[in-house]
Tab-separated table of C-alpha atoms in Angstrom:
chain	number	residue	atom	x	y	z
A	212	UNK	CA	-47.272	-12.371	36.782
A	213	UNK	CA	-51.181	-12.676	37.365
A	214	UNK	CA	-53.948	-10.467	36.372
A	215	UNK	CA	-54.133	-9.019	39.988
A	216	UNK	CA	-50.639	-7.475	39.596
A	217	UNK	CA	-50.805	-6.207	36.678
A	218	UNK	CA	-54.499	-4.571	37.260
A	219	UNK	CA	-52.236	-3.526	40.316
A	220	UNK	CA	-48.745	-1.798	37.951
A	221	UNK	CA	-52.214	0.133	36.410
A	222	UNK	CA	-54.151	1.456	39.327
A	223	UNK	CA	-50.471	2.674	40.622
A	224	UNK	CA	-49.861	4.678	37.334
A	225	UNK	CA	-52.751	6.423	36.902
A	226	UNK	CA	-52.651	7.246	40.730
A	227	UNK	CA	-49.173	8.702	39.997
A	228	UNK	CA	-50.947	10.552	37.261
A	229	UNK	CA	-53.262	12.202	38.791
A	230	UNK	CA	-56.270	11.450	36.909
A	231	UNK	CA	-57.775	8.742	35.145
A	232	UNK	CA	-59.070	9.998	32.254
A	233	UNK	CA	-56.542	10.986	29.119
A	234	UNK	CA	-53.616	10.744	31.170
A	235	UNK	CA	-50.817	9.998	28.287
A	236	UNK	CA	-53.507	11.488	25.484
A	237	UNK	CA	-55.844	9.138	25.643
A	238	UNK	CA	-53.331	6.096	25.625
A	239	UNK	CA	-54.263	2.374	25.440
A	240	UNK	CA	-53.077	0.034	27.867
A	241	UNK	CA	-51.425	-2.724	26.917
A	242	UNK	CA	-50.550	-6.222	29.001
A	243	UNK	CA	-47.460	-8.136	28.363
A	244	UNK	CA	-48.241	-11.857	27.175
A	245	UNK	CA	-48.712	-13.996	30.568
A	246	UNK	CA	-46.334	-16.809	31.377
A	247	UNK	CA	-47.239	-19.887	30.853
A	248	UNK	CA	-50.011	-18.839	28.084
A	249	UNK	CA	-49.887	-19.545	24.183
A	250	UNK	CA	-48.203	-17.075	22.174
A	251	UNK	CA	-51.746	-15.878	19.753
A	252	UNK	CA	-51.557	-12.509	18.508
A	253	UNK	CA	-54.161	-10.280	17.316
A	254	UNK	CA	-54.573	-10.349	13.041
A	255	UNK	CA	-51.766	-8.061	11.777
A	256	UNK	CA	-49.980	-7.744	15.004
A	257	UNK	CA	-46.576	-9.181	15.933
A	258	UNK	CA	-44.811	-10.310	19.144
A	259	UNK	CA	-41.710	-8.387	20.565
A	260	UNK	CA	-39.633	-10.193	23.477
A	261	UNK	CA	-36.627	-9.306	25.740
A	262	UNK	CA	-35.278	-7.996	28.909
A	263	UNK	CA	-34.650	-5.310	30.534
A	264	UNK	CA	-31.864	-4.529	32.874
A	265	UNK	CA	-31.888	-1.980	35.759
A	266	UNK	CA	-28.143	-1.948	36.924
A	267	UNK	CA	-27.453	0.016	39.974
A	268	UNK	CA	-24.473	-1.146	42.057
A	269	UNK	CA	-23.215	-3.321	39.556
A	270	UNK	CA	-26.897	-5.427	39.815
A	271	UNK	CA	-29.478	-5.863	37.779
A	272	UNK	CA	-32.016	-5.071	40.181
A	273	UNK	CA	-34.926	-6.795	38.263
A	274	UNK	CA	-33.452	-9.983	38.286
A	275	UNK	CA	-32.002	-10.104	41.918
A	276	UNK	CA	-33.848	-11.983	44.539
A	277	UNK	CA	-37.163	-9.568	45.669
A	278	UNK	CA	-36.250	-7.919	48.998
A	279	UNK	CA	-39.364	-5.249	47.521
A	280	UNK	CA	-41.431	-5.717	44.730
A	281	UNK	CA	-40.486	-4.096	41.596
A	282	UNK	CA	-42.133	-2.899	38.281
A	283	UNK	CA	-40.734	-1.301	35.239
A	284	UNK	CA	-43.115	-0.120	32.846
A	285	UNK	CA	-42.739	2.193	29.727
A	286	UNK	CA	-45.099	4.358	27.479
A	287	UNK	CA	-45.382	3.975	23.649
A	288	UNK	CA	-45.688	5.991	20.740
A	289	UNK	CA	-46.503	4.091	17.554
A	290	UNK	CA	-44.408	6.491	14.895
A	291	UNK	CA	-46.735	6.556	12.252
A	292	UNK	CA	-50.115	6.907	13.337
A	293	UNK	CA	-49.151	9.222	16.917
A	294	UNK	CA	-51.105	6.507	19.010
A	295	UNK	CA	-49.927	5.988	22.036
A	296	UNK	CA	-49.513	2.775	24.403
A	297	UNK	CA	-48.898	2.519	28.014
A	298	UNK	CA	-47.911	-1.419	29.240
A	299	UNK	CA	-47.634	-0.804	33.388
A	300	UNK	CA	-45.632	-2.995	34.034
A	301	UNK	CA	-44.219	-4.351	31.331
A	302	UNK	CA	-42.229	-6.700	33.338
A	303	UNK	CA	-41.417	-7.504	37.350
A	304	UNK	CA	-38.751	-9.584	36.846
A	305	UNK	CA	-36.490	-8.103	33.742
A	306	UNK	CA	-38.065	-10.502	31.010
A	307	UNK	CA	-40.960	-9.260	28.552
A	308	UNK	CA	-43.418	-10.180	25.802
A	309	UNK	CA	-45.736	-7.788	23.696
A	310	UNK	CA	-48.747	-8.129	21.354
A	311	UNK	CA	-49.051	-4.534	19.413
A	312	UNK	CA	-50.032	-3.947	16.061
A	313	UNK	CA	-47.352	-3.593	13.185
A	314	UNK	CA	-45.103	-0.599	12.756
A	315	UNK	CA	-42.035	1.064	14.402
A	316	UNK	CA	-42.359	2.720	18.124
A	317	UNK	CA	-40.769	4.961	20.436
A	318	UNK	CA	-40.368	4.222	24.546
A	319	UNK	CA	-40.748	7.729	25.309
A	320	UNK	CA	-41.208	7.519	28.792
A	321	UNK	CA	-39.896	5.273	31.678
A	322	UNK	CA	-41.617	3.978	34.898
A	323	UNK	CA	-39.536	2.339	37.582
A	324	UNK	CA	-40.776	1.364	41.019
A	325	UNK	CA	-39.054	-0.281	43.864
A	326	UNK	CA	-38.008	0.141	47.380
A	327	UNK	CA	-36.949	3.639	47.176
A	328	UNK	CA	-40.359	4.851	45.419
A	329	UNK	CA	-41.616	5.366	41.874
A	330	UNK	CA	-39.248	6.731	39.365
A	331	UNK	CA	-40.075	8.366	35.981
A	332	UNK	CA	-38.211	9.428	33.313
A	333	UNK	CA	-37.193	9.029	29.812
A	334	UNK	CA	-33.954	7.236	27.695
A	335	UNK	CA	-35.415	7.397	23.835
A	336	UNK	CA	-35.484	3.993	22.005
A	337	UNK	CA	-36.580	2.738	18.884
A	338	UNK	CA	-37.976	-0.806	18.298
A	339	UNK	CA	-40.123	-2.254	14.885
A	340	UNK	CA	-42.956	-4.429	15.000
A	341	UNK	CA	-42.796	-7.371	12.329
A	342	UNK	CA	-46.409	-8.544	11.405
A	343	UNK	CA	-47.279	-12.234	12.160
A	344	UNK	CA	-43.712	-12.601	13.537
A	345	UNK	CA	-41.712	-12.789	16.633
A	346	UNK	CA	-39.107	-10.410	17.065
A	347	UNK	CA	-36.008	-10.319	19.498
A	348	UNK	CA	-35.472	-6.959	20.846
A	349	UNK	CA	-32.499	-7.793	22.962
A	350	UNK	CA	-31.765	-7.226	26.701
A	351	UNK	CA	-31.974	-3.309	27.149
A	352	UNK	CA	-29.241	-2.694	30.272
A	353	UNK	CA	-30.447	0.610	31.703
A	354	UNK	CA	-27.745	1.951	34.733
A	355	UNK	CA	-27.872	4.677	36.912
A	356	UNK	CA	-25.227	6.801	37.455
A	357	UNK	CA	-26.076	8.004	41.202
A	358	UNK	CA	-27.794	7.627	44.090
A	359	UNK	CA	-29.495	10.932	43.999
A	360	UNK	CA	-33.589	11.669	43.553
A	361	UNK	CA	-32.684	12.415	40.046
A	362	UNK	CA	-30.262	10.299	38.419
A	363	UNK	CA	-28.730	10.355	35.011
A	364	UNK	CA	-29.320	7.040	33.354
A	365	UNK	CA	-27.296	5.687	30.498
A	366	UNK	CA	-28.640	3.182	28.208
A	367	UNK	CA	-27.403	-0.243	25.556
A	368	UNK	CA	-28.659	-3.089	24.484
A	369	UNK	CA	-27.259	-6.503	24.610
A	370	UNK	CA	-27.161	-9.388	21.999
A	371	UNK	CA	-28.108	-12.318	24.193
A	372	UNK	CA	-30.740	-13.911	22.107
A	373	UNK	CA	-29.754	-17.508	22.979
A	374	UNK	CA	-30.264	-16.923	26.427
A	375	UNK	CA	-33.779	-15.187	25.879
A	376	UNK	CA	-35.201	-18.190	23.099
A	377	UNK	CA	-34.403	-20.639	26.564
A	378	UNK	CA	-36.277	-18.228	28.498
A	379	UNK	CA	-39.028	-18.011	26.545
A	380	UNK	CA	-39.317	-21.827	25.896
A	381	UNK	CA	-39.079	-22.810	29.885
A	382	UNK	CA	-41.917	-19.816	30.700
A	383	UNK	CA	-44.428	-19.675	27.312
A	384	UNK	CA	-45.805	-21.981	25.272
A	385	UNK	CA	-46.887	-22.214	21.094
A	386	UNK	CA	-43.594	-21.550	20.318
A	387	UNK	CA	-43.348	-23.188	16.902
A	388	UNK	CA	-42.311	-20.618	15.086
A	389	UNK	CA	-38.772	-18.918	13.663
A	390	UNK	CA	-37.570	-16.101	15.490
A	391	UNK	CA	-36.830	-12.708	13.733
A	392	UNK	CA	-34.059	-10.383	15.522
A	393	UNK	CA	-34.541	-6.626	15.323
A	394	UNK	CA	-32.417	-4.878	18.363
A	395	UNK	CA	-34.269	-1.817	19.694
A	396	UNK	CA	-32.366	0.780	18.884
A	397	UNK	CA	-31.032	3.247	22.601
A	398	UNK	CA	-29.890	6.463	23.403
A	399	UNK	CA	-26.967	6.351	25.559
A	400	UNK	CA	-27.754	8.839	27.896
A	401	UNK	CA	-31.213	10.099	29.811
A	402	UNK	CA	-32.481	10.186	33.368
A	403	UNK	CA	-34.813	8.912	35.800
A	404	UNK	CA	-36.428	11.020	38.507
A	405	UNK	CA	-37.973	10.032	41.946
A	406	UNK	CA	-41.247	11.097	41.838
A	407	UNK	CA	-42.684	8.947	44.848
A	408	UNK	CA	-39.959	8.339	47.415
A	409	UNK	CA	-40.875	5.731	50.314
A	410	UNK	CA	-40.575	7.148	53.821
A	411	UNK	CA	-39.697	3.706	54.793
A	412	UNK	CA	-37.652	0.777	53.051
């Protein structure tokens, strides 16, 4: 994923916004670690990693070969100080890493963009933040239930950690360091709305 896309994932969301100014209350954008680069977070920061899964059809869309280009991206609210964090996109191909500053978060909103348009919606989760460590998250399977502009989503997260610690050592680097697991936490149930919808696909 290079700079130009995900300078791209941002211009899109505020666009969808509306405005650039305060758009999620004055949120800070975060970037997912780049493959390929050294795993060196900030002082009293930790690293999160995993997947995420968009099933529709019985297929993870994200990791399917790209007949359209697709970005998933989330928004962030760090529980104990309100901040909030918007990472757009957090991945384009299902696998993620994050820099953020210690404590325990909420996803409370979800971005989704792909052939049919930009979807946005919401399926709560709850993930912690280990300073000076990284953490497995796990691979969060998101599926939609229908076809329809607005689509209930159900949500659960997968134990596949082995998998994920190969991934991470064929696509980063500086990884000389133990591994921490702390599963994010889902709702099973929310939705995901098409706010965009392509006139052509």
């Amino acid at each position: 994923m290079g700079v130009h896309d995900l300078r791209a994932g941002v211009f899109k969301l505020l666009i969808a916004a509306g405005t650039a100014g305060c758009v999620w209350g004055c949120a800070e954008l975060v970037f997912p670690v780049r493959p390929g680069s050294p795993f060196m977070e900030k002082p009293g920061n930790g690293l999160v990693f995993g997947r995420i899964a968009v099933i529709r059809d019985g297929e993870d869309q994200l990791s399917a070969l790209p007949s359209f280009p697709k970005e998933f991206g989330w928004v962030l609210i760090q529980l104990k100080s309100g901040r909030k964090y918007v990472t757009s996109p957090l991945t384009q191909n299902g696998m993620f890493v994050l820099d953020l500053p210690a404590g325990s978060y909420e996803v409370s909103k979800l971005m989704y963009e792909e052939r049919f348009g930009f979807w946005e919606g919401q399926l709560l989760a709850r993930f912690t933040v280990q300073p000076d460590k990284l953490t497995y998250l796990g691979t969060w399977e998101i599926q939609f239930m229908n076809l329809g502009p607005s689509s209930p989503i159900g949500g659960k997260v997968l134990d596949e950690q082995g998998e994920a610690s190969d991934d991470l050592t064929q696509t980063y680097t500086g990884l000389s360091r133990p591994i921490a697991k702390g599963l994010l936490e889902s709702a099973k149930e929310g939705y995901l709305s098409l706010l965009r919808p392509r006139t052509e696909y």
